[in-house]
Amino acid sequence: MNLLIANDIGNSETKMFIDGTLIKQPSVVKRVLSKPNVSEPDVHKNITNLLDELFVHVSSKAIKRDGLYFIGKRANVTSDKVENMNIKLGNKSTHDIPILMTLSMIAARSVQLEYEKDGKLPKSISVEVDMTTAIPASEFSTNQAKHLEKRFTEEPHVVIVHVGETTVTVTIEFKTVKVTQEGIPALYSLIENENGILEDYNGIYEKMAQPKDFANKKILHVDIGDGTTEYIYTIGLNPITDACSGAKRGVGHATEEAIQLLKEDTGGFLEVNRQQFMNILRDSTHNLHDLAVQHMEEARFSQAKKILEDVQEKYSDIGGNVDVIAVYGGGSIQFKEELYSDLLDFTNNVHCEVLWIPPEYAVDMNVRGLKVINEKILKKRVKG
């Protein structure tokens, strides 16, 4: 089996296009010591729910320790011994969670694809992968990128996927891996997108711009994520590397601050991770929902103020040579109320424009951009 993959390894969520199909998982893992009881004997149901109930054994020289793991949604059921990315430390290129998430999701999807062919589970699958991914500008260097590429490509990886009582051994060999810096793929996503992505922009500035018009602009990208906010400066399609940077700002930092406030309000008894706290925010029936919302609003205001100051400093550092400040990422949705008006005032004062990407496009800008890179660049290289 040959797979072409665009892999956005987020601190909060891992998103992948695997041969054109988008799959997502919370970026969390839980190491387990023994196989749990199996309650569902139906193979078809287990295949259908495989990504939601992902249980694997991973053997790879790219990680510090082989073992059994619950992955993503299944790991996130409880907070006990669940591991997620340390957003204060970062270091995606050296952390094991990006490797575990990537291998497990590829293996599970490979099992699903093989089952879809003839309705039978194979005992083993061999998969060859060509992949693009990205790491934050705050961490990016040629050496770091090559280090992460090498972790994937140096040797094959073996993932045993548990499908009910049955197991499938998946051997994954990465033929080509390209690691770029976060923010760059989003530019490709923008210029190849539909006109709806500019609906708000065209309304504010009374224009009839099309996405391809931004291929020649000077853009300061503000990609607000979970653990970092990336400030990427591009002239046309070219990143100006020395002017690109990142800061440890984002939804995850606001969430951790809000979690601490909520913990204090519950007498110190509450133990939840970032992903679980976000579930409380989304669930209006949860008994802690109102308190969580209150604390998150306060934490968001603090983070938004820091991001605005970063943008103003970055604008000054590049001499004001900016046509558009483009804001996207999951945090652009969370922080819009606290940040948008102040940013619009700033850009009006310095004679540039704001392109605030609408929420239906904002979250997947990087993974969709990686997919464009796959189709326009990597696929051609693979074919030679």
Coordinates of C-alpha atoms in Angstrom, one line a residue:
M1 CA 0.0 0.0 0.0
N2 CA 1.3 3.5 -0.9
L3 CA 0.0 6.5 0.9
L4 CA 0.4 10.3 0.3
I5 CA 0.0 12.1 3.6
A6 CA -0.3 15.7 4.7
N7 CA 0.3 15.8 8.5
D8 CA -0.4 18.8 10.7
I9 CA 0.9 17.8 14.1
G10 CA -0.9 20.2 16.5
N11 CA -0.4 20.5 20.2
S12 CA -4.1 20.1 20.7
E13 CA -5.0 18.0 17.6
T14 CA -3.3 16.0 14.9
K15 CA -4.9 16.4 11.5
M16 CA -4.0 14.3 8.5
F17 CA -5.0 14.0 4.9
I18 CA -4.4 10.4 4.0
D19 CA -4.8 10.0 0.2
G20 CA -7.4 12.8 0.2
T21 CA -9.4 11.8 3.3
L22 CA -9.1 14.2 6.4
I23 CA -8.9 12.5 9.8
K24 CA -8.4 14.1 13.2
Q25 CA -7.4 13.0 16.7
P26 CA -6.7 14.8 20.0
S27 CA -2.9 14.8 20.4
V28 CA -2.9 12.7 23.5
V29 CA -1.6 9.2 24.3
K30 CA -1.9 6.9 27.3
R31 CA 0.6 4.1 27.9
V32 CA -1.2 0.9 29.2
L33 CA 0.3 -2.2 30.7
S34 CA -2.1 -4.8 29.6
K35 CA -4.8 -5.5 27.0
P36 CA -8.2 -4.3 28.1
N37 CA -11.4 -6.4 27.9
V38 CA -13.1 -6.4 24.5
S39 CA -16.8 -5.7 24.7
E40 CA -17.6 -5.5 20.9
P41 CA -17.1 -8.8 18.9
D42 CA -18.4 -7.4 15.6
V43 CA -15.5 -6.7 13.2
H44 CA -17.3 -4.3 11.0
K45 CA -18.3 -2.1 13.9
N46 CA -14.8 -2.2 15.3
I47 CA -13.4 -1.1 11.9
T48 CA -16.0 1.7 11.7
N49 CA -15.0 3.0 15.2
L50 CA -11.3 2.1 14.9
L51 CA -10.0 5.7 15.1
D52 CA -12.3 6.5 18.1
E53 CA -11.2 3.3 20.0
L54 CA -7.6 3.3 18.9
F55 CA -5.4 0.8 20.8
V56 CA -2.0 -0.1 19.4
H57 CA 1.4 -1.5 20.2
V58 CA 4.2 0.6 18.7
S59 CA 7.7 -0.6 18.0
S60 CA 10.0 2.1 16.6
K61 CA 13.5 3.3 17.1
A62 CA 12.1 6.8 16.7
I63 CA 10.6 6.7 20.2
K64 CA 12.2 6.2 23.6
R65 CA 10.1 3.2 24.6
D66 CA 8.0 0.7 22.7
G67 CA 4.7 -0.3 24.2
L68 CA 0.9 -0.5 24.3
Y69 CA -0.9 2.8 23.9
F70 CA -4.4 4.2 23.8
I71 CA -4.3 7.0 21.2
G72 CA -6.3 10.2 20.7
K73 CA -10.0 10.0 21.6
R74 CA -9.6 6.7 23.5
A75 CA -6.7 8.1 25.6
N76 CA -8.8 11.2 26.4
V77 CA -11.6 9.4 28.2
T78 CA -9.8 9.8 31.6
S79 CA -7.2 12.2 32.8
D80 CA -5.2 9.5 34.6
K81 CA -1.7 9.1 33.2
V82 CA -2.6 10.8 29.9
E83 CA 0.3 12.5 28.1
N84 CA 0.0 15.5 25.9
M85 CA 2.5 18.0 24.4
N86 CA 4.1 20.2 27.0
I87 CA 3.3 23.6 25.4
K88 CA 5.7 25.4 27.6
L89 CA 8.7 23.3 26.4
G90 CA 7.5 22.8 22.8
N91 CA 10.2 20.7 20.9
K92 CA 7.9 18.9 18.5
S93 CA 10.8 17.6 16.5
T94 CA 12.2 15.7 19.5
H95 CA 9.0 14.7 21.3
D96 CA 7.6 11.2 21.1
I97 CA 3.9 12.1 20.9
P98 CA 4.0 13.4 17.3
I99 CA 5.7 10.1 16.3
L100 CA 3.1 8.0 18.2
M101 CA 0.2 10.0 16.8
T102 CA 1.5 9.8 13.2
L103 CA 2.3 6.1 13.2
S104 CA -0.9 5.1 15.0
M105 CA -3.2 7.1 12.8
I106 CA -1.5 5.9 9.6
A107 CA -1.7 2.3 10.8
A108 CA -5.4 2.5 11.7
R109 CA -6.4 4.2 8.5
S110 CA -4.4 1.5 6.5
V111 CA -6.3 -1.2 8.3
Q112 CA -9.6 0.5 7.4
L113 CA -8.6 0.9 3.7
E114 CA -7.5 -2.7 3.5
Y115 CA -10.8 -3.9 5.1
E116 CA -12.8 -1.8 2.7
K117 CA -11.3 -3.7 -0.3
D118 CA -12.9 -7.1 0.4
G119 CA -14.5 -7.0 3.9
K120 CA -11.7 -9.1 5.5
L121 CA -9.0 -8.3 8.0
P122 CA -5.5 -9.1 6.8
K123 CA -2.9 -10.4 9.3
S124 CA -0.4 -7.9 8.1
I125 CA 0.0 -4.8 5.9
S126 CA 3.1 -3.1 4.4
V127 CA 2.7 0.6 3.9
E128 CA 5.0 3.0 2.0
V129 CA 4.5 6.7 2.8
D130 CA 5.4 10.0 1.3
M131 CA 4.6 12.8 3.8
T132 CA 4.7 16.5 4.4
T133 CA 4.5 18.0 7.9
A134 CA 5.6 21.2 9.7
I135 CA 7.0 22.4 13.0
P136 CA 6.7 25.8 14.6
A137 CA 8.8 28.7 13.4
S138 CA 9.9 29.2 17.0
E139 CA 11.6 25.7 16.8
F140 CA 12.4 25.6 13.1
S141 CA 15.9 25.2 11.8
T142 CA 17.3 23.2 9.0
N143 CA 18.9 20.8 11.5
Q144 CA 15.6 20.4 13.5
A145 CA 13.7 19.7 10.3
K146 CA 16.2 17.1 9.1
H147 CA 16.2 15.5 12.6
L148 CA 12.4 15.0 12.5
E149 CA 12.6 13.7 8.9
K150 CA 15.3 11.2 9.9
R151 CA 13.2 10.0 12.8
F152 CA 10.5 8.9 10.3
T153 CA 12.7 7.7 7.4
E154 CA 15.7 6.1 9.1
E155 CA 14.1 2.7 9.7
P156 CA 10.7 1.0 9.3
H157 CA 8.2 1.2 12.1
V158 CA 5.9 -1.6 13.3
V159 CA 2.4 -0.9 14.7
I160 CA 0.1 -3.7 15.9
V161 CA -3.5 -2.4 15.6
H162 CA -6.0 -4.1 17.9
V163 CA -9.4 -4.6 16.2
G164 CA -11.5 -6.2 18.9
E165 CA -10.0 -9.6 19.7
T166 CA -8.0 -9.5 16.4
T167 CA -4.7 -7.8 15.7
V168 CA -3.2 -6.5 12.4
T169 CA 0.5 -5.9 12.1
V170 CA 1.3 -2.8 10.0
T171 CA 4.8 -2.1 8.9
I172 CA 5.3 1.5 7.9
E173 CA 8.2 2.7 5.8
F174 CA 8.6 6.4 5.0
K175 CA 10.1 6.9 1.6
T176 CA 10.0 10.7 1.5
V177 CA 9.3 13.2 4.4
K178 CA 9.4 16.9 4.0
V179 CA 9.3 19.1 7.1
T180 CA 8.6 22.8 6.7
Q181 CA 7.8 25.5 9.2
E182 CA 4.2 26.1 10.3
G183 CA 2.6 29.1 8.6
I184 CA 4.1 28.5 5.1
P185 CA 1.5 25.8 4.2
A186 CA -1.3 28.2 5.1
L187 CA -0.3 30.6 2.3
Y188 CA -0.7 27.7 -0.2
S189 CA -4.1 27.0 1.3
L190 CA -5.2 30.6 1.0
I191 CA -4.3 31.1 -2.7
E192 CA -5.8 27.8 -3.7
N193 CA -9.0 28.2 -1.8
E194 CA -12.5 29.2 -2.8
N195 CA -13.7 32.8 -2.9
G196 CA -15.7 32.4 0.3
I197 CA -12.5 32.6 2.3
L198 CA -12.4 36.3 1.4
E199 CA -16.0 37.2 2.1
D200 CA -15.3 39.2 5.3
Y201 CA -12.2 40.8 3.8
N202 CA -14.0 41.9 0.7
G203 CA -16.9 43.2 2.7
I204 CA -14.7 45.4 5.0
Y205 CA -12.5 46.8 2.3
E206 CA -15.2 46.9 -0.4
K207 CA -13.1 44.9 -2.8
M208 CA -13.7 41.9 -5.1
A209 CA -10.4 40.2 -4.4
Q210 CA -9.8 36.6 -5.2
P211 CA -7.5 34.2 -3.3
K212 CA -4.9 34.1 -6.1
D213 CA -4.4 37.9 -5.7
F214 CA -2.6 37.2 -2.4
A215 CA 0.2 35.3 -4.2
N216 CA 2.0 38.5 -4.8
K217 CA 1.4 40.4 -1.5
K218 CA 3.6 41.1 1.5
I219 CA 1.8 39.2 4.3
L220 CA 2.4 39.0 8.0
H221 CA 0.8 35.7 9.0
V222 CA -0.5 35.3 12.6
D223 CA -1.2 31.6 13.0
I224 CA -2.7 31.2 16.5
G225 CA -2.5 27.7 17.7
D226 CA -2.7 25.8 20.9
G227 CA 0.9 26.0 22.2
T228 CA 2.4 28.6 19.9
T229 CA 1.5 31.6 17.7
E230 CA 3.5 31.7 14.6
Y231 CA 4.5 35.1 13.0
I232 CA 5.5 34.3 9.4
Y233 CA 6.4 37.0 7.0
T234 CA 6.1 36.2 3.3
I235 CA 6.8 38.2 0.1
G236 CA 4.9 36.5 -2.6
L237 CA 5.3 32.8 -2.1
N238 CA 8.7 33.2 -0.4
P239 CA 9.1 33.2 3.4
I240 CA 11.6 35.7 4.7
T241 CA 13.2 33.3 7.2
D242 CA 15.0 35.9 9.3
A243 CA 11.7 37.7 9.8
C244 CA 9.8 34.6 10.9
S245 CA 9.4 33.7 14.5
G246 CA 7.0 32.2 17.0
A247 CA 6.0 32.7 20.6
K248 CA 4.5 30.5 23.3
R249 CA 1.0 32.0 23.1
G250 CA -2.3 30.4 22.2
V251 CA -5.4 28.6 23.3
G252 CA -3.4 26.0 25.3
H253 CA -1.8 28.7 27.5
A254 CA -5.1 30.4 28.1
T255 CA -6.6 27.0 28.8
E256 CA -4.0 26.0 31.4
E257 CA -4.5 29.3 33.1
A258 CA -8.3 28.8 33.2
I259 CA -7.8 25.2 34.4
Q260 CA -5.8 26.4 37.3
L261 CA -8.5 29.0 38.2
L262 CA -11.2 26.3 37.9
K263 CA -9.1 23.9 40.1
E264 CA -9.0 26.6 42.8
D265 CA -12.7 27.0 42.6
T266 CA -13.2 23.2 43.1
G267 CA -11.0 23.0 46.2
G268 CA -8.1 21.6 44.3
F269 CA -9.8 18.3 43.5
L270 CA -10.2 18.8 39.8
E271 CA -7.6 17.2 37.5
V272 CA -8.3 17.6 33.8
N273 CA -6.0 18.1 30.8
R274 CA -6.5 20.8 28.1
Q275 CA -8.6 18.7 25.8
Q276 CA -10.9 17.7 28.6
F277 CA -11.3 21.3 29.8
M278 CA -12.3 22.2 26.2
N279 CA -14.9 19.5 26.4
I280 CA -16.4 21.1 29.5
L281 CA -16.5 24.4 27.6
R282 CA -18.4 22.8 24.7
D283 CA -20.9 21.0 27.0
S284 CA -23.5 23.5 28.3
T285 CA -25.0 20.8 30.5
H286 CA -21.8 20.2 32.4
N287 CA -22.1 21.3 36.0
L288 CA -18.8 23.2 35.7
H289 CA -19.6 24.8 32.3
D290 CA -20.4 28.3 33.5
L291 CA -17.3 28.5 35.7
A292 CA -15.1 27.2 32.9
V293 CA -16.5 29.9 30.5
Q294 CA -15.9 32.7 33.1
H295 CA -12.3 31.7 33.7
M296 CA -11.6 31.1 30.0
E297 CA -12.8 34.6 29.1
E298 CA -10.4 36.1 31.5
A299 CA -7.5 34.0 30.3
R300 CA -8.3 34.7 26.6
F301 CA -8.2 38.5 27.3
S302 CA -4.6 38.1 28.7
Q303 CA -3.4 36.0 25.8
A304 CA -5.0 38.3 23.2
K305 CA -3.2 41.3 24.6
K306 CA 0.2 39.6 24.4
I307 CA -0.5 38.5 20.8
L308 CA -1.5 42.1 19.8
E309 CA 1.8 43.4 21.3
D310 CA 3.7 40.7 19.4
V311 CA 2.1 41.7 16.1
Q312 CA 2.9 45.4 16.7
E313 CA 6.5 44.6 17.5
K314 CA 6.9 42.3 14.4
Y315 CA 5.4 45.0 12.2
S316 CA 8.0 47.4 13.5
D317 CA 10.8 44.9 13.1
I318 CA 10.1 44.4 9.4
G319 CA 9.9 48.2 8.8
G320 CA 6.2 48.3 8.2
N321 CA 6.6 46.6 4.8
V322 CA 3.3 44.8 5.1
D323 CA 0.2 44.8 2.8
V324 CA -1.9 42.4 4.9
I325 CA -1.9 40.9 8.3
A326 CA -3.6 37.4 7.9
V327 CA -5.0 35.8 11.1
Y328 CA -6.0 32.1 11.2
G329 CA -5.6 28.9 13.3
G330 CA -7.9 27.6 15.9
G331 CA -7.0 30.4 18.3
S332 CA -8.3 33.0 15.8
I333 CA -11.8 31.7 16.6
Q334 CA -11.2 31.6 20.3
F335 CA -9.6 35.1 20.5
K336 CA -11.6 37.0 17.9
E337 CA -13.8 38.9 20.4
E338 CA -10.7 40.0 22.4
L339 CA -8.3 40.7 19.5
Y340 CA -10.1 41.6 16.2
S341 CA -11.2 45.2 17.0
D342 CA -7.9 46.3 18.4
L343 CA -6.0 44.7 15.5
L344 CA -8.3 46.5 13.0
D345 CA -7.6 49.8 14.7
F346 CA -3.9 49.1 14.6
T347 CA -3.9 48.3 10.8
N348 CA -6.0 51.3 10.0
N349 CA -3.4 53.5 11.8
V350 CA -0.5 52.0 9.9
H351 CA -2.2 51.8 6.5
C352 CA -2.4 48.0 6.0
E353 CA -5.2 45.5 6.0
V354 CA -6.5 42.6 8.1
L355 CA -7.5 39.3 6.6
W356 CA -9.2 37.5 9.4
I357 CA -9.9 34.0 8.0
P358 CA -13.5 32.8 8.6
P359 CA -13.9 30.0 11.2
E360 CA -14.9 27.4 8.6
Y361 CA -11.5 27.8 7.0
A362 CA -9.3 28.9 9.9
V363 CA -8.6 25.6 11.7
D364 CA -7.5 23.6 8.8
M365 CA -5.3 26.1 6.9
N366 CA -2.0 24.3 7.6
V367 CA -3.2 20.8 6.9
R368 CA -4.9 21.9 3.7
G369 CA -1.8 23.8 2.7
L370 CA 0.3 20.7 3.2
K371 CA -2.1 18.8 1.0
V372 CA -1.6 21.5 -1.7
I373 CA 2.2 21.1 -1.3
N374 CA 1.8 17.4 -1.7
E375 CA -0.2 17.7 -4.9
K376 CA 1.9 20.5 -6.5
I377 CA 5.4 19.7 -5.3
L378 CA 5.9 16.4 -3.4
K379 CA 3.9 14.2 -5.8
K380 CA 6.0 15.4 -8.7
R381 CA 9.2 14.7 -6.8
V382 CA 8.0 11.2 -5.9
K383 CA 7.2 10.4 -9.5
G384 CA 10.6 11.8 -10.5

